[in-house]
PDB file of C-alpha atoms in Angstrom:
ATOM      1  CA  UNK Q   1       0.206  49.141 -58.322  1.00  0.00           C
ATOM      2  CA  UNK Q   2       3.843  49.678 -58.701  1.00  0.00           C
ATOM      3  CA  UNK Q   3       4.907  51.633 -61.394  1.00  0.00           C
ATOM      4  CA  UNK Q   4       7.877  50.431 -64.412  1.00  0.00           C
ATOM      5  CA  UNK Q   5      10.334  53.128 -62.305  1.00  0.00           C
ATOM      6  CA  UNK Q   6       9.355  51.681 -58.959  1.00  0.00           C
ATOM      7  CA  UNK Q   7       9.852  48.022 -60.021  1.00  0.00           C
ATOM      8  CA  UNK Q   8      13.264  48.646 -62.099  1.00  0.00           C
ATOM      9  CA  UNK Q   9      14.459  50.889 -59.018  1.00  0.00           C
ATOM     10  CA  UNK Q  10      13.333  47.899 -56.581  1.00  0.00           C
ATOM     11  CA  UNK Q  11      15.511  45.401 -58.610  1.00  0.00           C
ATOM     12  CA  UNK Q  12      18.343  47.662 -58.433  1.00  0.00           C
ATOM     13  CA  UNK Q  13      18.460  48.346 -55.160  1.00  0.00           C
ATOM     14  CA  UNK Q  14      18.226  44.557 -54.432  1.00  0.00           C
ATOM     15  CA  UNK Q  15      20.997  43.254 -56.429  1.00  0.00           C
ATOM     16  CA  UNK Q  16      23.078  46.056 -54.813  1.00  0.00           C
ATOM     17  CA  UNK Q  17      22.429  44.355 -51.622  1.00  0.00           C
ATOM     18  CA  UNK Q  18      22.213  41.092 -52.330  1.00  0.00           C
ATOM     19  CA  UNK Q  19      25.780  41.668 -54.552  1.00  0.00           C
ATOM     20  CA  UNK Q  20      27.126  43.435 -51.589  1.00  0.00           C
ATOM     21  CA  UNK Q  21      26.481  40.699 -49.053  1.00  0.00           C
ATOM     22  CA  UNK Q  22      27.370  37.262 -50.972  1.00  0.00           C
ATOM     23  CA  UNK Q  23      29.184  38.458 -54.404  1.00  0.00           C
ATOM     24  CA  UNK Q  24      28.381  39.402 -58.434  1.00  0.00           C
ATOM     25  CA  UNK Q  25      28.695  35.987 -59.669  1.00  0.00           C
ATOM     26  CA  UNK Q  26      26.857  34.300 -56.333  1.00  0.00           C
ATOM     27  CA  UNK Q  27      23.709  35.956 -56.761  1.00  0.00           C
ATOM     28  CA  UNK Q  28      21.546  35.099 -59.086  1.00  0.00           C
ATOM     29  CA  UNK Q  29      18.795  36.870 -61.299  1.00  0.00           C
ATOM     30  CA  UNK Q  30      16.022  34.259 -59.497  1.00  0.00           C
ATOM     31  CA  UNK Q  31      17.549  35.990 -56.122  1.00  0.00           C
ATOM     32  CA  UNK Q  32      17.587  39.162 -56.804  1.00  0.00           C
ATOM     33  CA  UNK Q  33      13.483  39.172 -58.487  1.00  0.00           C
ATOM     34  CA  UNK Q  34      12.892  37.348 -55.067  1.00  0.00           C
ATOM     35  CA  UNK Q  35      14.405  40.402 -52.527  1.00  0.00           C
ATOM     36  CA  UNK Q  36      12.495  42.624 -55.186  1.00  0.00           C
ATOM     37  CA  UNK Q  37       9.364  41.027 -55.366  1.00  0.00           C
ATOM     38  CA  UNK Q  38       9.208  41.509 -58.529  1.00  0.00           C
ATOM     39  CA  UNK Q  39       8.270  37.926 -60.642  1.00  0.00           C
ATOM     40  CA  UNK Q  40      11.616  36.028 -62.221  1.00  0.00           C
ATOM     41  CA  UNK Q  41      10.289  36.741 -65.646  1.00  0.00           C
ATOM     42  CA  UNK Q  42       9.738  40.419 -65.438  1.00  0.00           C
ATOM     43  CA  UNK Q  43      13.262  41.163 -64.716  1.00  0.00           C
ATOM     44  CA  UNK Q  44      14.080  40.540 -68.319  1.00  0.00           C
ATOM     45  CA  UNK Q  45      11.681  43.360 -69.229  1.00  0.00           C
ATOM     46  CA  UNK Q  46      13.498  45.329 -67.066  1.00  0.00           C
ATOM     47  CA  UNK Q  47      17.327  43.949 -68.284  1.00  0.00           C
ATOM     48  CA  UNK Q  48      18.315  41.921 -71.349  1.00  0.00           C
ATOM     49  CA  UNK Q  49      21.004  39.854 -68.903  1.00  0.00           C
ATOM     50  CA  UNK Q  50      22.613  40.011 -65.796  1.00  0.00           C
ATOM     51  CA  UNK Q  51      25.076  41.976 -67.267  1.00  0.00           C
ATOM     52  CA  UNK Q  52      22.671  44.722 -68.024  1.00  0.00           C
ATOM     53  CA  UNK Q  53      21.159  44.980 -64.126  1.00  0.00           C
ATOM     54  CA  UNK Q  54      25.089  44.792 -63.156  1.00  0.00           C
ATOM     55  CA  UNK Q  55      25.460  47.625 -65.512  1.00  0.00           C
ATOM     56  CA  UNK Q  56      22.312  49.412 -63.454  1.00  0.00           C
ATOM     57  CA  UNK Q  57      23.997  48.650 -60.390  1.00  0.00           C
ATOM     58  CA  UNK Q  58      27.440  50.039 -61.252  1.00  0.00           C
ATOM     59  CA  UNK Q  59      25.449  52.976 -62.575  1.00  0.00           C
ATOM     60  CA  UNK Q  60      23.376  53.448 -58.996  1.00  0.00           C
ATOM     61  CA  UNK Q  61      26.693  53.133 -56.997  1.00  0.00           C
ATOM     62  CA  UNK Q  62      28.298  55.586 -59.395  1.00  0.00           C
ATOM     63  CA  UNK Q  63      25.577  58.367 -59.122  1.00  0.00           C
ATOM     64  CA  UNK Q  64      25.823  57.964 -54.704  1.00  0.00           C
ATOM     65  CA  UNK Q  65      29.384  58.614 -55.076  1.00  0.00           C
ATOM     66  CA  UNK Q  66      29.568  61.172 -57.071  1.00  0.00           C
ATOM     67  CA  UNK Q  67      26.443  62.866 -55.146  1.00  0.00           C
ATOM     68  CA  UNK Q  68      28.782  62.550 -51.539  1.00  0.00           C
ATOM     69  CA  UNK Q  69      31.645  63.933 -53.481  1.00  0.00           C
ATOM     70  CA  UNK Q  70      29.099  67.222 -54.655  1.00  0.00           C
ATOM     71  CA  UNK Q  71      28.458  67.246 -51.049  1.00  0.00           C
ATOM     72  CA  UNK Q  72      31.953  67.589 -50.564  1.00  0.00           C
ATOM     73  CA  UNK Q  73      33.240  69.928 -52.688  1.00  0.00           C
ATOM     74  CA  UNK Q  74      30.803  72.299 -50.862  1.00  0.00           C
ATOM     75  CA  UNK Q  75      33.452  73.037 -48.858  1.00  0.00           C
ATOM     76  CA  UNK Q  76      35.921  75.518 -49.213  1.00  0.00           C
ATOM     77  CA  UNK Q  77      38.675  74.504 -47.942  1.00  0.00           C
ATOM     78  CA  UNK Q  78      40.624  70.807 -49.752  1.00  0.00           C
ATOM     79  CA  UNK Q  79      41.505  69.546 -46.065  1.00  0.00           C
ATOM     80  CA  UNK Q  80      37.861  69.562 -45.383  1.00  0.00           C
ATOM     81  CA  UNK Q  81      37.309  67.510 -48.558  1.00  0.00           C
ATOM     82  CA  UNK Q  82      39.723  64.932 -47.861  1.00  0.00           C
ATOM     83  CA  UNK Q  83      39.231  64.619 -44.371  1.00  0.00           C
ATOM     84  CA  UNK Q  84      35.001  64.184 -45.381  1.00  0.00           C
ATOM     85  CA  UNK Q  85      36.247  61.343 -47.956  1.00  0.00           C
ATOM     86  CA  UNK Q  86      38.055  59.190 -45.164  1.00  0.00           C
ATOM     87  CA  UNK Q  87      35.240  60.048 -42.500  1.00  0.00           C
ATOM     88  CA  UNK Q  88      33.062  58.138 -45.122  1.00  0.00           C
ATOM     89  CA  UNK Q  89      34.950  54.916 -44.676  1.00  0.00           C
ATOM     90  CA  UNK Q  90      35.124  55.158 -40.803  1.00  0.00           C
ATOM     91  CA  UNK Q  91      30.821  55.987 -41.221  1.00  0.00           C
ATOM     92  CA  UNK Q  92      30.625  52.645 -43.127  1.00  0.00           C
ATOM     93  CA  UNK Q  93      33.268  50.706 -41.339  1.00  0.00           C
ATOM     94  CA  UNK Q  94      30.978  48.030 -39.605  1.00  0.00           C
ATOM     95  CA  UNK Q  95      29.207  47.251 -42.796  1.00  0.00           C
ATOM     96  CA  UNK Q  96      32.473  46.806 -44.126  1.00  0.00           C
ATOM     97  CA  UNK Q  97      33.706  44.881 -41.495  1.00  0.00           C
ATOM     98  CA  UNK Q  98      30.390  43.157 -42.835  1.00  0.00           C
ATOM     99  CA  UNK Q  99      30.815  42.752 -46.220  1.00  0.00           C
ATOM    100  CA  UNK Q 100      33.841  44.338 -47.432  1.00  0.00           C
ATOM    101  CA  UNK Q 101      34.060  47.439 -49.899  1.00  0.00           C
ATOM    102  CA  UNK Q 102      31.596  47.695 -52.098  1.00  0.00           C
ATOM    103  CA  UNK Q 103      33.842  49.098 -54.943  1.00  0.00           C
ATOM    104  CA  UNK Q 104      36.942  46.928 -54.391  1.00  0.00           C
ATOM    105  CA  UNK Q 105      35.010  43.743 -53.936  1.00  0.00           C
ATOM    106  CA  UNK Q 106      32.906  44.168 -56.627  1.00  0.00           C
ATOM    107  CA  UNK Q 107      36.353  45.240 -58.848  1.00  0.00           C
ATOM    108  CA  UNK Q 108      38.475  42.369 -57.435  1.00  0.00           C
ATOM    109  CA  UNK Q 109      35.618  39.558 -58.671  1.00  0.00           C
ATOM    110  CA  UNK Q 110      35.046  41.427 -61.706  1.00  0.00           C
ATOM    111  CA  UNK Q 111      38.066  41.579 -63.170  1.00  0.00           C
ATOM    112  CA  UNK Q 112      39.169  37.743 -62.769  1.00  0.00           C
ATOM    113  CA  UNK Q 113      36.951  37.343 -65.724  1.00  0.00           C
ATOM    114  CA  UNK Q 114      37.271  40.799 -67.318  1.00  0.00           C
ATOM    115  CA  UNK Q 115      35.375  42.666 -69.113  1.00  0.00           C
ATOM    116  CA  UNK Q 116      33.278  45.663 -70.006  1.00  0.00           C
ATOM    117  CA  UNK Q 117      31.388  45.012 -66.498  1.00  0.00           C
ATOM    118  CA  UNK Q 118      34.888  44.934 -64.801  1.00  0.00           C
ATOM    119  CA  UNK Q 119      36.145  47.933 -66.495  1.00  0.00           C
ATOM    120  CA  UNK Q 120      32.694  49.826 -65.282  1.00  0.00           C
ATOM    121  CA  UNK Q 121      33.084  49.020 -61.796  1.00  0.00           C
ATOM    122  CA  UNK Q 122      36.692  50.095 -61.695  1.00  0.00           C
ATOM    123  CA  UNK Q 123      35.744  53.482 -63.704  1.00  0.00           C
ATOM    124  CA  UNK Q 124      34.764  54.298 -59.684  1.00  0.00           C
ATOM    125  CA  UNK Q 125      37.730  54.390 -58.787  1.00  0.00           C
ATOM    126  CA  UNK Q 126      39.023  56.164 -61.132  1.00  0.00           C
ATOM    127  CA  UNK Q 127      36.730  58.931 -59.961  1.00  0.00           C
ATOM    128  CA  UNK Q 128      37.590  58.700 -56.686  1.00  0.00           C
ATOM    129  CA  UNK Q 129      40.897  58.721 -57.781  1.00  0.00           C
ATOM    130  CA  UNK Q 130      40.365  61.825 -59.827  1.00  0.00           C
ATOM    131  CA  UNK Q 131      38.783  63.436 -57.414  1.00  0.00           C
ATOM    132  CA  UNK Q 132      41.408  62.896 -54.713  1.00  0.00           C
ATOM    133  CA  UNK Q 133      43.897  64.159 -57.077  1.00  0.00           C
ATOM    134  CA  UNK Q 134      42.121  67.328 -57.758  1.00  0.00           C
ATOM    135  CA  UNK Q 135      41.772  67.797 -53.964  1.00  0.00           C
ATOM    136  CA  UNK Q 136      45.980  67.934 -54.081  1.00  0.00           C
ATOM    137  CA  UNK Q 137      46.557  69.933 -56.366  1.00  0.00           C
ATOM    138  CA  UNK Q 138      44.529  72.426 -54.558  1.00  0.00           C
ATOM    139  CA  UNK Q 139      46.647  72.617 -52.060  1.00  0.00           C
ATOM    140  CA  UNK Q 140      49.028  73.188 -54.289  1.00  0.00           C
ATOM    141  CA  UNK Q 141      51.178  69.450 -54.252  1.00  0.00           C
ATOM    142  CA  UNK Q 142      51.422  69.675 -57.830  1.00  0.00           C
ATOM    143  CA  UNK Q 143      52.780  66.872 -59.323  1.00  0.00           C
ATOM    144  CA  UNK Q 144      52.939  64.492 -56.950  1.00  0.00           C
ATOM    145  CA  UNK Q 145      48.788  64.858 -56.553  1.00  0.00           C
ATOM    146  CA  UNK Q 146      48.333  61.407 -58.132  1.00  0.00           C
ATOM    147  CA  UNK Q 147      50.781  59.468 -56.047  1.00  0.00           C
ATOM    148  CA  UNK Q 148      48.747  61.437 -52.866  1.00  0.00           C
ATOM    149  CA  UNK Q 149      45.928  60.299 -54.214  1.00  0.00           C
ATOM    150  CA  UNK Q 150      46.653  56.736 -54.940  1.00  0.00           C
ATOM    151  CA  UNK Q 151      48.323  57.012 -51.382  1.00  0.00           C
ATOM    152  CA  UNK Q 152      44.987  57.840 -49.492  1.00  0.00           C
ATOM    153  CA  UNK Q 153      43.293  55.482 -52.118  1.00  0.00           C
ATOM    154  CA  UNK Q 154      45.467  52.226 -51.006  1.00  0.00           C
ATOM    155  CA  UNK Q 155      45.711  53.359 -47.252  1.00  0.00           C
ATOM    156  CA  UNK Q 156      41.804  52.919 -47.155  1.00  0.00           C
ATOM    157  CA  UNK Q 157      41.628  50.416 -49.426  1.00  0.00           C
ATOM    158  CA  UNK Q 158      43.951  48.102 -47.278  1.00  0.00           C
ATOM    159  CA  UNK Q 159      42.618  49.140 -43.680  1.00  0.00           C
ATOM    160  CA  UNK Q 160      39.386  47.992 -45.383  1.00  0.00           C
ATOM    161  CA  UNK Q 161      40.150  44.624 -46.981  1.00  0.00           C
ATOM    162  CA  UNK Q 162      41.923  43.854 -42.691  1.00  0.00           C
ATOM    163  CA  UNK Q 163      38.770  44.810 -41.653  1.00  0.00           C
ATOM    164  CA  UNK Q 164      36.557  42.468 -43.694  1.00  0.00           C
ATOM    165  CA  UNK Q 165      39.203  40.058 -43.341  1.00  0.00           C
ATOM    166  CA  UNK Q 166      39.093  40.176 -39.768  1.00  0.00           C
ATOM    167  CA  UNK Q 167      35.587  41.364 -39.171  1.00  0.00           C
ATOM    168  CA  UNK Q 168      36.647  44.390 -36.698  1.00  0.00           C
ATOM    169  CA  UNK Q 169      36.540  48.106 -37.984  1.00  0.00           C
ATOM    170  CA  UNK Q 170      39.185  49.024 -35.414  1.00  0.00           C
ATOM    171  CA  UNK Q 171      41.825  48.911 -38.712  1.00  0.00           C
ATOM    172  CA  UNK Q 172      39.853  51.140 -40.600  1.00  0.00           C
ATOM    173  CA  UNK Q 173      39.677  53.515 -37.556  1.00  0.00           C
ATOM    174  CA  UNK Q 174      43.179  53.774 -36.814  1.00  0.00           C
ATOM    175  CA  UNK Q 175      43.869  53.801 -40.383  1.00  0.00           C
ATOM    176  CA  UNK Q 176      41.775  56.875 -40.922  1.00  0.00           C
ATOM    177  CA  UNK Q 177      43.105  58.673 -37.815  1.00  0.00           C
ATOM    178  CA  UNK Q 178      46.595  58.410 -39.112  1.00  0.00           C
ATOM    179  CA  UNK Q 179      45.472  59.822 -42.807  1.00  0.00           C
ATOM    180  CA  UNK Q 180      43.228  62.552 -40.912  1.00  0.00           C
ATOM    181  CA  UNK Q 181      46.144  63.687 -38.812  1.00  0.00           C
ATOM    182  CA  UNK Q 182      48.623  63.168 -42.115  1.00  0.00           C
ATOM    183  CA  UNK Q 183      46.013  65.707 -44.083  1.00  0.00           C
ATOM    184  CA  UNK Q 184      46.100  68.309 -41.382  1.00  0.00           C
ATOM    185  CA  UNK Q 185      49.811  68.138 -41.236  1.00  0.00           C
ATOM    186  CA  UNK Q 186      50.235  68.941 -45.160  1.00  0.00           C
TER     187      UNK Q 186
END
């Protein structure tokens, strides 16, 4: 018998699928208890509203990215860092070929409504964004980190939204061999 965790983990990891693949607002609560298979009524023992298992899902995507970035920060040297942080994209790039980024899409439907949803799912971002920054100023760029930061940010972002757009990772690659090569070169 599967336990309250188990069930509420289940449902989570379903809508982040199911919201990855065909949108927020597209999938329903009726589709996500379905990929769980977990009964349409027990969801709401699990979440008062959509907007509740959204707020689960934001949270779930939050805690893998800041894990990676842990992961990351292992390292000693900032290059490394950065360098790990676009490998990510180019280790993901057919799913988003697939389905697009799962921050950016998620932030671009979002916010056409606004929110405190929207403004959750762009507070990764502004971790990544953070992050990046603090990865600068390491090596020592001061204060110009945050436009380096929001550089690398919207040079991903971009080779990302031509790849979903176009279903072909070879813009993310290229993208991320120019911003590897840029890195080493600071």
């Amino acid at each position: 018998m599967a336990t309250r965790g188990d069930k509420r983990t289940r449902l989570v990891k379903a809508a982040d699928k199911l919201v990855q693949r065909q949108g927020y607002h597209a999938t329903s609560l009726a589709d996500i208890a379905a990929a769980a298979g977990v009964p349409l009524g027990n969801v709401y023992y699990y979440f008062r509203s959509k907007e509740a298992l959204g707020d689960a899902l934001i949270g779930q995507r939050g805690e893998h990215y800041r894990a990676r970035r842990a992961t990351w920060d292992r390292e000693p040297d900032p290059k490394t860092r950065l360098r790990a942080f676009v490998e990510m994209t180019v280790e993901n790039s057919t799913l988003l070929a697939r389905s697009g980024c799962p921050i950016g899409s998620l932030c671009q439907e979002l916010h056409k409504q606004g929110g405190p949803l929207a403004e959750a799912a762009s507070g990764m971002f502004a971790e990544f964004l953070d992050w990046l920054e603090m990865q600068f100023r390491a090596l020592g760029k001061g204060a110009e980190s945050r436009e380096l930061a929001v550089h690398v940010m919207s040079a991903l972002q971009g080779a990302t939204l031509l790849t979903h757009s176009f279903r072909s990772p070879r813009y993310i690659e290229s993208e991320a061999r120019r911003l590897k090569a840029w890195i080493e070169a600071l």
